[in-house]
Amino acid sequence: MRTTTENPSPAIAGENQMRAVVAHGPGDVRIEERARPVPEAGEVLLALEWGGICGSDISYWKKGASGTASLTHPLVLGHEFAGRVAALGSHVTGLREGQPVTVHPARLMGDGVLPERIAGRTNLYPHVRYFGSAAFVPHTDGGFSEYRAVPAAQIRPLPDGVSTEQGALAEPLAVALHAVGRVPDLRGRTVLVNGCGPIGSLVVAAARYRGAGRVVAADLASSSLAVARAMGADETYDISVGDGLPEDVDVAFEASGAPAALGPVLRATARGGMLVQVGNLPGTPAAATLGDLVTREITWIGSYRFVDEIDDALRALADGLDVSPLITHRFPLDRAEEALAVAADPESGSSKVMLRLTTDS
């Protein structure tokens, strides 16, 4: 891990500086000193405290790309983060300095108009700037830094009793709640979650929170299954030791993103049941066994990011939904490369790896 100061200037010193985790290309992530941002009109300056490492952060670090988005210049990583209001730009009301908050990481570009058939489903809008994403040039810097200026409309105050560490996980919990919300009613239903990484384990918790009757989880890693149990799974199936999936589940959530899993998950889904695809499937051709989709009349639907479920996530956290079992590792900001390596290593036993973004106690 290199700590650098890019193009240092006498005007950037002391209190005007901050550190940030910056991806430059495959295998090249650096801790850099940058100018502390000043909030413009309509913006809020956040003093950040916690960030959660996501698969896209790992991908930018390892490959210099995530999905179809590739780095063309350095990018500050991170779209799961929370902290406290440090300063308010002009024309910002309803927030106060010191207030704990998290952030909705998506901002629509252009007029935001959607076809009537998907009205309100802003997660499907084709032009969205997302924190920590290289989808646009210039890229949209994320929040793995000590400070970040954020449009006030993207700020979400944390409810009483919800810490900033919990608040940093509101974004992935929102992804899970959106996936669960793709099913009209989970109350009393038998649910399978295949793939128990951080999102899959949060789907377990979200399904339980939404009233599922029985939740079973499957994965290749015993450590992931332990997290899923702690997040509310009634039963777990270890595929690595030959466990087969249960039969006749009402709703299956496929969270591994592995094409080879589709056949077994479809077979586990009851006739007339529903399969929600949460894990990102490859963007290239891949073999998969799909016959049961037709012969069992299974409804197979996708789930992508979220709309406003981050607000639901904060309510769920305030209601007592416990995300703490998900957190397996914590690292300070200056050990970000080590944190990324642990998060990427299937042998590390990690689930959600957190970065402490401030040096304050």
CSV table of N, CA and C in Angstrom, one decimal, residues 244-357:
chain,number,residue,atom,x,y,z
A,244,GLY,N,-27.6,-31.7,-0.7
A,244,GLY,CA,-28.5,-31.3,-1.7
A,244,GLY,C,-29.4,-30.2,-1.2
A,245,LEU,N,-30.0,-29.5,-2.2
A,245,LEU,CA,-30.9,-28.4,-1.8
A,245,LEU,C,-32.3,-29.0,-1.3
A,246,PRO,N,-33.0,-28.3,-0.5
A,246,PRO,CA,-34.3,-28.7,-0.1
A,246,PRO,C,-35.3,-28.8,-1.3
A,247,GLU,N,-36.4,-29.4,-1.1
A,247,GLU,CA,-37.4,-29.5,-2.2
A,247,GLU,C,-38.6,-28.6,-1.9
A,248,ASP,N,-39.2,-28.2,-3.0
A,248,ASP,CA,-40.5,-27.5,-2.9
A,248,ASP,C,-40.5,-26.3,-2.0
A,249,VAL,N,-39.5,-25.4,-2.2
A,249,VAL,CA,-39.6,-24.1,-1.5
A,249,VAL,C,-40.4,-23.2,-2.3
A,250,ASP,N,-41.2,-22.4,-1.6
A,250,ASP,CA,-42.1,-21.4,-2.3
A,250,ASP,C,-41.4,-20.4,-3.1
A,251,VAL,N,-40.3,-19.8,-2.4
A,251,VAL,CA,-39.6,-18.7,-3.1
A,251,VAL,C,-38.1,-19.0,-2.9
A,252,ALA,N,-37.3,-18.9,-4.0
A,252,ALA,CA,-35.9,-19.1,-3.9
A,252,ALA,C,-35.2,-17.7,-4.3
A,253,PHE,N,-34.2,-17.4,-3.6
A,253,PHE,CA,-33.4,-16.2,-3.9
A,253,PHE,C,-32.0,-16.7,-4.3
A,254,GLU,N,-31.6,-16.5,-5.5
A,254,GLU,CA,-30.3,-17.0,-6.0
A,254,GLU,C,-29.3,-15.8,-5.9
A,255,ALA,N,-28.4,-15.9,-4.9
A,255,ALA,CA,-27.5,-14.8,-4.6
A,255,ALA,C,-26.1,-15.1,-4.9
A,256,SER,N,-25.8,-16.3,-5.5
A,256,SER,CA,-24.4,-16.6,-5.8
A,256,SER,C,-23.9,-16.0,-7.1
A,257,GLY,N,-24.8,-15.9,-8.0
A,257,GLY,CA,-24.5,-15.4,-9.4
A,257,GLY,C,-23.7,-16.4,-10.2
A,258,ALA,N,-23.8,-17.7,-9.8
A,258,ALA,CA,-23.1,-18.8,-10.5
A,258,ALA,C,-24.1,-19.5,-11.4
A,259,PRO,N,-23.8,-19.5,-12.7
A,259,PRO,CA,-24.8,-20.1,-13.7
A,259,PRO,C,-25.0,-21.6,-13.3
A,260,ALA,N,-24.0,-22.3,-12.8
A,260,ALA,CA,-24.1,-23.7,-12.5
A,260,ALA,C,-25.1,-23.9,-11.4
A,261,ALA,N,-25.4,-22.9,-10.6
A,261,ALA,CA,-26.4,-23.0,-9.5
A,261,ALA,C,-27.8,-22.9,-10.0
A,262,LEU,N,-28.1,-22.4,-11.2
A,262,LEU,CA,-29.4,-22.2,-11.6
A,262,LEU,C,-30.3,-23.5,-11.7
A,263,GLY,N,-29.7,-24.5,-12.3
A,263,GLY,CA,-30.4,-25.8,-12.4
A,263,GLY,C,-30.8,-26.3,-11.0
A,264,PRO,N,-29.9,-26.5,-10.1
A,264,PRO,CA,-30.4,-27.0,-8.8
A,264,PRO,C,-31.4,-26.1,-8.0
A,265,VAL,N,-31.2,-24.8,-8.2
A,265,VAL,CA,-32.1,-23.9,-7.5
A,265,VAL,C,-33.5,-23.9,-8.2
A,266,LEU,N,-33.6,-24.0,-9.5
A,266,LEU,CA,-34.9,-24.2,-10.1
A,266,LEU,C,-35.5,-25.5,-9.7
A,267,ARG,N,-34.7,-26.6,-9.6
A,267,ARG,CA,-35.2,-27.9,-9.1
A,267,ARG,C,-35.8,-27.8,-7.7
A,268,ALA,N,-35.1,-27.0,-6.9
A,268,ALA,CA,-35.6,-26.8,-5.5
A,268,ALA,C,-36.9,-26.0,-5.4
A,269,THR,N,-37.2,-25.2,-6.4
A,269,THR,CA,-38.3,-24.3,-6.3
A,269,THR,C,-39.6,-25.1,-6.6
A,270,ALA,N,-40.6,-24.9,-5.8
A,270,ALA,CA,-41.9,-25.6,-6.0
A,270,ALA,C,-42.5,-25.3,-7.4
A,271,ARG,N,-43.3,-26.2,-7.9
A,271,ARG,CA,-44.1,-25.9,-9.1
A,271,ARG,C,-44.9,-24.7,-8.9
A,272,GLY,N,-44.8,-23.8,-9.8
A,272,GLY,CA,-45.5,-22.5,-9.7
A,272,GLY,C,-44.9,-21.5,-8.8
A,273,GLY,N,-43.7,-21.9,-8.3
A,273,GLY,CA,-43.0,-21.0,-7.3
A,273,GLY,C,-42.3,-19.8,-8.0
A,274,MET,N,-41.5,-19.2,-7.3
A,274,MET,CA,-40.8,-18.0,-7.8
A,274,MET,C,-39.3,-18.0,-7.4
A,275,LEU,N,-38.5,-17.7,-8.4
A,275,LEU,CA,-37.0,-17.5,-8.2
A,275,LEU,C,-36.7,-16.1,-8.5
A,276,VAL,N,-36.0,-15.5,-7.5
A,276,VAL,CA,-35.6,-14.1,-7.6
A,276,VAL,C,-34.0,-14.1,-7.8
A,277,GLN,N,-33.6,-13.6,-8.9
A,277,GLN,CA,-32.1,-13.6,-9.2
A,277,GLN,C,-31.5,-12.3,-8.6
A,278,VAL,N,-30.8,-12.5,-7.6
A,278,VAL,CA,-30.1,-11.4,-6.9
A,278,VAL,C,-28.6,-11.3,-7.3
A,279,GLY,N,-28.0,-12.4,-7.3
A,279,GLY,CA,-26.6,-12.4,-7.7
A,279,GLY,C,-26.4,-12.0,-9.2
A,280,ASN,N,-25.3,-11.2,-9.4
A,280,ASN,CA,-25.1,-10.8,-10.8
A,280,ASN,C,-24.6,-12.0,-11.6
A,281,LEU,N,-25.3,-12.3,-12.7
A,281,LEU,CA,-24.8,-13.3,-13.6
A,281,LEU,C,-23.8,-12.8,-14.6
A,282,PRO,N,-23.0,-13.6,-15.2
A,282,PRO,CA,-22.0,-13.1,-16.2
A,282,PRO,C,-22.6,-12.4,-17.4
A,283,GLY,N,-21.9,-11.5,-17.9
A,283,GLY,CA,-22.4,-10.8,-19.1
A,283,GLY,C,-21.9,-11.5,-20.4
A,284,THR,N,-21.4,-12.7,-20.2
A,284,THR,CA,-21.0,-13.5,-21.4
A,284,THR,C,-21.7,-14.8,-21.4
A,285,PRO,N,-21.7,-15.5,-22.5
A,285,PRO,CA,-22.4,-16.8,-22.5
A,285,PRO,C,-21.9,-17.8,-21.4
A,286,ALA,N,-22.9,-18.5,-20.8
A,286,ALA,CA,-22.5,-19.4,-19.8
A,286,ALA,C,-23.5,-20.6,-19.8
A,287,ALA,N,-23.1,-21.8,-19.5
A,287,ALA,CA,-23.9,-22.9,-19.5
A,287,ALA,C,-24.8,-23.0,-18.3
A,288,ALA,N,-26.1,-23.3,-18.4
A,288,ALA,CA,-27.0,-23.4,-17.3
A,288,ALA,C,-28.1,-24.3,-17.6
A,289,THR,N,-28.5,-25.1,-16.6
A,289,THR,CA,-29.7,-26.0,-16.8
A,289,THR,C,-31.0,-25.3,-16.4
A,290,LEU,N,-31.8,-25.1,-17.4
A,290,LEU,CA,-33.0,-24.2,-17.2
A,290,LEU,C,-34.3,-24.9,-17.5
A,291,GLY,N,-34.3,-26.2,-17.7
A,291,GLY,CA,-35.5,-26.9,-18.2
A,291,GLY,C,-36.6,-26.8,-17.2
A,292,ASP,N,-36.4,-26.8,-15.9
A,292,ASP,CA,-37.4,-26.7,-14.9
A,292,ASP,C,-38.2,-25.3,-14.9
A,293,LEU,N,-37.5,-24.3,-15.5
A,293,LEU,CA,-38.2,-23.0,-15.6
A,293,LEU,C,-39.5,-23.2,-16.4
A,294,VAL,N,-39.5,-24.0,-17.4
A,294,VAL,CA,-40.7,-24.2,-18.2
A,294,VAL,C,-41.6,-25.3,-17.6
A,295,THR,N,-41.1,-26.5,-17.4
A,295,THR,CA,-41.9,-27.6,-17.0
A,295,THR,C,-42.5,-27.4,-15.6
A,296,ARG,N,-41.9,-26.6,-14.8
A,296,ARG,CA,-42.5,-26.4,-13.4
A,296,ARG,C,-43.2,-25.0,-13.4
A,297,GLU,N,-43.3,-24.3,-14.5
A,297,GLU,CA,-43.9,-23.0,-14.5
A,297,GLU,C,-43.4,-22.1,-13.4
A,298,ILE,N,-42.1,-21.9,-13.3
A,298,ILE,CA,-41.5,-21.1,-12.3
A,298,ILE,C,-41.4,-19.7,-12.8
A,299,THR,N,-41.7,-18.7,-12.0
A,299,THR,CA,-41.5,-17.3,-12.3
A,299,THR,C,-40.1,-16.9,-11.9
A,300,TRP,N,-39.3,-16.5,-12.9
A,300,TRP,CA,-37.9,-16.1,-12.6
A,300,TRP,C,-37.8,-14.6,-12.9
A,301,ILE,N,-37.4,-13.8,-11.9
A,301,ILE,CA,-37.4,-12.4,-12.0
A,301,ILE,C,-36.0,-11.9,-11.5
A,302,GLY,N,-35.6,-10.7,-12.0
A,302,GLY,CA,-34.4,-10.1,-11.5
A,302,GLY,C,-34.6,-9.1,-10.4
A,303,SER,N,-33.5,-8.8,-9.7
A,303,SER,CA,-33.5,-7.8,-8.7
A,303,SER,C,-32.2,-7.0,-8.8
A,304,TYR,N,-32.4,-5.7,-9.0
A,304,TYR,CA,-31.2,-4.8,-9.2
A,304,TYR,C,-31.2,-3.6,-8.3
A,305,ARG,N,-30.1,-3.5,-7.5
A,305,ARG,CA,-30.0,-2.4,-6.6
A,305,ARG,C,-31.2,-2.2,-5.8
A,306,PHE,N,-31.7,-0.9,-5.8
A,306,PHE,CA,-32.9,-0.6,-5.0
A,306,PHE,C,-33.4,0.7,-5.4
A,307,VAL,N,-34.6,1.1,-5.0
A,307,VAL,CA,-35.2,2.4,-5.3
A,307,VAL,C,-35.0,3.3,-4.0
A,308,ASP,N,-36.0,3.2,-3.1
A,308,ASP,CA,-35.9,4.0,-1.9
A,308,ASP,C,-35.8,3.1,-0.7
A,309,GLU,N,-35.5,1.8,-0.9
A,309,GLU,CA,-35.5,0.9,0.2
A,309,GLU,C,-34.5,1.1,1.3
A,310,ILE,N,-33.6,2.1,1.0
A,310,ILE,CA,-32.6,2.5,2.0
A,310,ILE,C,-33.3,3.1,3.2
A,311,ASP,N,-34.5,3.7,3.0
A,311,ASP,CA,-35.3,4.2,4.0
A,311,ASP,C,-35.9,3.1,4.8
A,312,ASP,N,-36.4,2.0,4.1
A,312,ASP,CA,-36.9,0.8,4.8
A,312,ASP,C,-35.8,0.2,5.6
A,313,ALA,N,-34.6,0.2,5.1
A,313,ALA,CA,-33.4,-0.4,5.8
A,313,ALA,C,-33.2,0.3,7.1
A,314,LEU,N,-33.2,1.6,7.1
A,314,LEU,CA,-33.0,2.4,8.3
A,314,LEU,C,-34.1,2.1,9.3
A,315,ARG,N,-35.4,2.0,8.9
A,315,ARG,CA,-36.5,1.6,9.8
A,315,ARG,C,-36.2,0.2,10.4
A,316,ALA,N,-35.8,-0.7,9.5
A,316,ALA,CA,-35.6,-2.1,10.0
A,316,ALA,C,-34.5,-2.1,11.0
A,317,LEU,N,-33.4,-1.3,10.8
A,317,LEU,CA,-32.3,-1.2,11.8
A,317,LEU,C,-32.8,-0.6,13.1
A,318,ALA,N,-33.7,0.4,13.0
A,318,ALA,CA,-34.3,1.0,14.2
A,318,ALA,C,-35.2,0.0,14.9
A,319,ASP,N,-35.8,-0.9,14.1
A,319,ASP,CA,-36.7,-1.9,14.7
A,319,ASP,C,-36.0,-3.0,15.4
A,320,GLY,N,-34.7,-3.0,15.2
A,320,GLY,CA,-33.9,-4.1,15.9
A,320,GLY,C,-33.3,-5.1,15.0
A,321,LEU,N,-33.4,-5.0,13.6
A,321,LEU,CA,-32.8,-6.0,12.8
A,321,LEU,C,-31.3,-5.8,13.0
A,322,ASP,N,-30.7,-6.9,13.4
A,322,ASP,CA,-29.3,-6.9,13.8
A,322,ASP,C,-28.3,-7.3,12.7
A,323,VAL,N,-27.5,-6.4,12.2
A,323,VAL,CA,-26.6,-6.7,11.1
A,323,VAL,C,-25.2,-7.0,11.7
A,324,SER,N,-25.0,-7.0,13.0
A,324,SER,CA,-23.7,-7.2,13.5
A,324,SER,C,-23.1,-8.5,13.2
A,325,PRO,N,-23.9,-9.6,13.1
A,325,PRO,CA,-23.2,-10.9,12.7
A,325,PRO,C,-22.5,-10.9,11.4
A,326,LEU,N,-23.0,-10.0,10.5
A,326,LEU,CA,-22.4,-9.9,9.2
A,326,LEU,C,-21.0,-9.4,9.2
A,327,ILE,N,-20.6,-8.6,10.2
A,327,ILE,CA,-19.3,-7.9,10.2
A,327,ILE,C,-18.3,-8.9,10.8
A,328,THR,N,-17.3,-9.3,10.0
A,328,THR,CA,-16.3,-10.2,10.5
A,328,THR,C,-14.9,-9.6,10.7
A,329,HIS,N,-14.7,-8.5,10.0
A,329,HIS,CA,-13.4,-7.8,10.1
A,329,HIS,C,-13.5,-6.3,10.1
A,330,ARG,N,-12.6,-5.7,10.8
A,330,ARG,CA,-12.5,-4.2,10.8
A,330,ARG,C,-11.1,-3.8,10.6
A,331,PHE,N,-10.9,-2.8,9.7
A,331,PHE,CA,-9.5,-2.3,9.4
A,331,PHE,C,-9.5,-0.8,9.4
A,332,PRO,N,-8.4,-0.2,9.8
A,332,PRO,CA,-8.3,1.3,9.6
A,332,PRO,C,-8.1,1.6,8.2
A,333,LEU,N,-8.4,2.9,7.8
A,333,LEU,CA,-8.3,3.3,6.4
A,333,LEU,C,-7.0,3.0,5.8
A,334,ASP,N,-5.9,3.2,6.6
A,334,ASP,CA,-4.6,3.1,6.0
A,334,ASP,C,-4.2,1.6,5.7
A,335,ARG,N,-5.0,0.7,6.1
A,335,ARG,CA,-4.8,-0.7,5.8
A,335,ARG,C,-5.9,-1.2,4.8
A,336,ALA,N,-6.3,-0.3,3.9
A,336,ALA,CA,-7.4,-0.6,3.0
A,336,ALA,C,-7.0,-1.8,2.1
A,337,GLU,N,-5.8,-1.8,1.6
A,337,GLU,CA,-5.4,-2.9,0.7
A,337,GLU,C,-5.5,-4.3,1.4
A,338,GLU,N,-5.1,-4.3,2.6
A,338,GLU,CA,-5.2,-5.5,3.4
A,338,GLU,C,-6.7,-5.9,3.6
A,339,ALA,N,-7.5,-4.9,3.8
A,339,ALA,CA,-8.9,-5.2,4.0
A,339,ALA,C,-9.5,-5.7,2.7
A,340,LEU,N,-9.2,-5.1,1.6
A,340,LEU,CA,-9.7,-5.6,0.3
A,340,LEU,C,-9.2,-7.1,0.1
A,341,ALA,N,-8.0,-7.4,0.4
A,341,ALA,CA,-7.5,-8.8,0.2
A,341,ALA,C,-8.2,-9.8,1.1
A,342,VAL,N,-8.5,-9.4,2.3
A,342,VAL,CA,-9.3,-10.3,3.2
A,342,VAL,C,-10.7,-10.5,2.7
A,343,ALA,N,-11.3,-9.4,2.2
A,343,ALA,CA,-12.7,-9.5,1.7
A,343,ALA,C,-12.7,-10.3,0.4
A,344,ALA,N,-11.7,-10.3,-0.4
A,344,ALA,CA,-11.6,-11.1,-1.6
A,344,ALA,C,-11.2,-12.5,-1.4
A,345,ASP,N,-10.7,-12.9,-0.3
A,345,ASP,CA,-10.1,-14.2,-0.1
A,345,ASP,C,-11.2,-15.2,0.4
A,346,PRO,N,-11.6,-16.2,-0.3
A,346,PRO,CA,-12.6,-17.1,0.2
A,346,PRO,C,-12.1,-18.0,1.3
A,347,GLU,N,-10.8,-18.0,1.6
A,347,GLU,CA,-10.3,-18.8,2.7
A,347,GLU,C,-10.2,-18.0,4.0
A,348,SER,N,-10.5,-16.7,3.9
A,348,SER,CA,-10.3,-15.8,5.1
A,348,SER,C,-11.5,-15.9,6.1
A,349,GLY,N,-12.6,-16.5,5.6
A,349,GLY,CA,-13.8,-16.6,6.5
A,349,GLY,C,-14.5,-15.3,6.6
A,350,SER,N,-14.2,-14.3,5.7
A,350,SER,CA,-14.8,-13.0,5.9
A,350,SER,C,-16.2,-13.0,5.3
A,351,SER,N,-17.0,-12.1,5.9
A,351,SER,CA,-18.3,-11.7,5.3
A,351,SER,C,-18.2,-10.2,5.0
A,352,LYS,N,-18.7,-9.4,5.8
A,352,LYS,CA,-18.6,-8.0,5.5
A,352,LYS,C,-17.3,-7.4,6.2
A,353,VAL,N,-16.5,-6.8,5.4
A,353,VAL,CA,-15.2,-6.2,6.0
A,353,VAL,C,-15.5,-4.7,6.0
A,354,MET,N,-15.2,-4.1,7.2
A,354,MET,CA,-15.5,-2.7,7.4
A,354,MET,C,-14.2,-1.9,7.4
A,355,LEU,N,-14.2,-0.7,6.9
A,355,LEU,CA,-13.1,0.3,7.0
A,355,LEU,C,-13.5,1.4,8.0
A,356,ARG,N,-12.6,1.6,9.0
A,356,ARG,CA,-12.8,2.7,9.9
A,356,ARG,C,-12.2,3.9,9.2
A,357,LEU,N,-13.0,4.9,8.8
A,357,LEU,CA,-12.5,6.0,7.9
A,357,LEU,C,-12.0,7.2,8.7
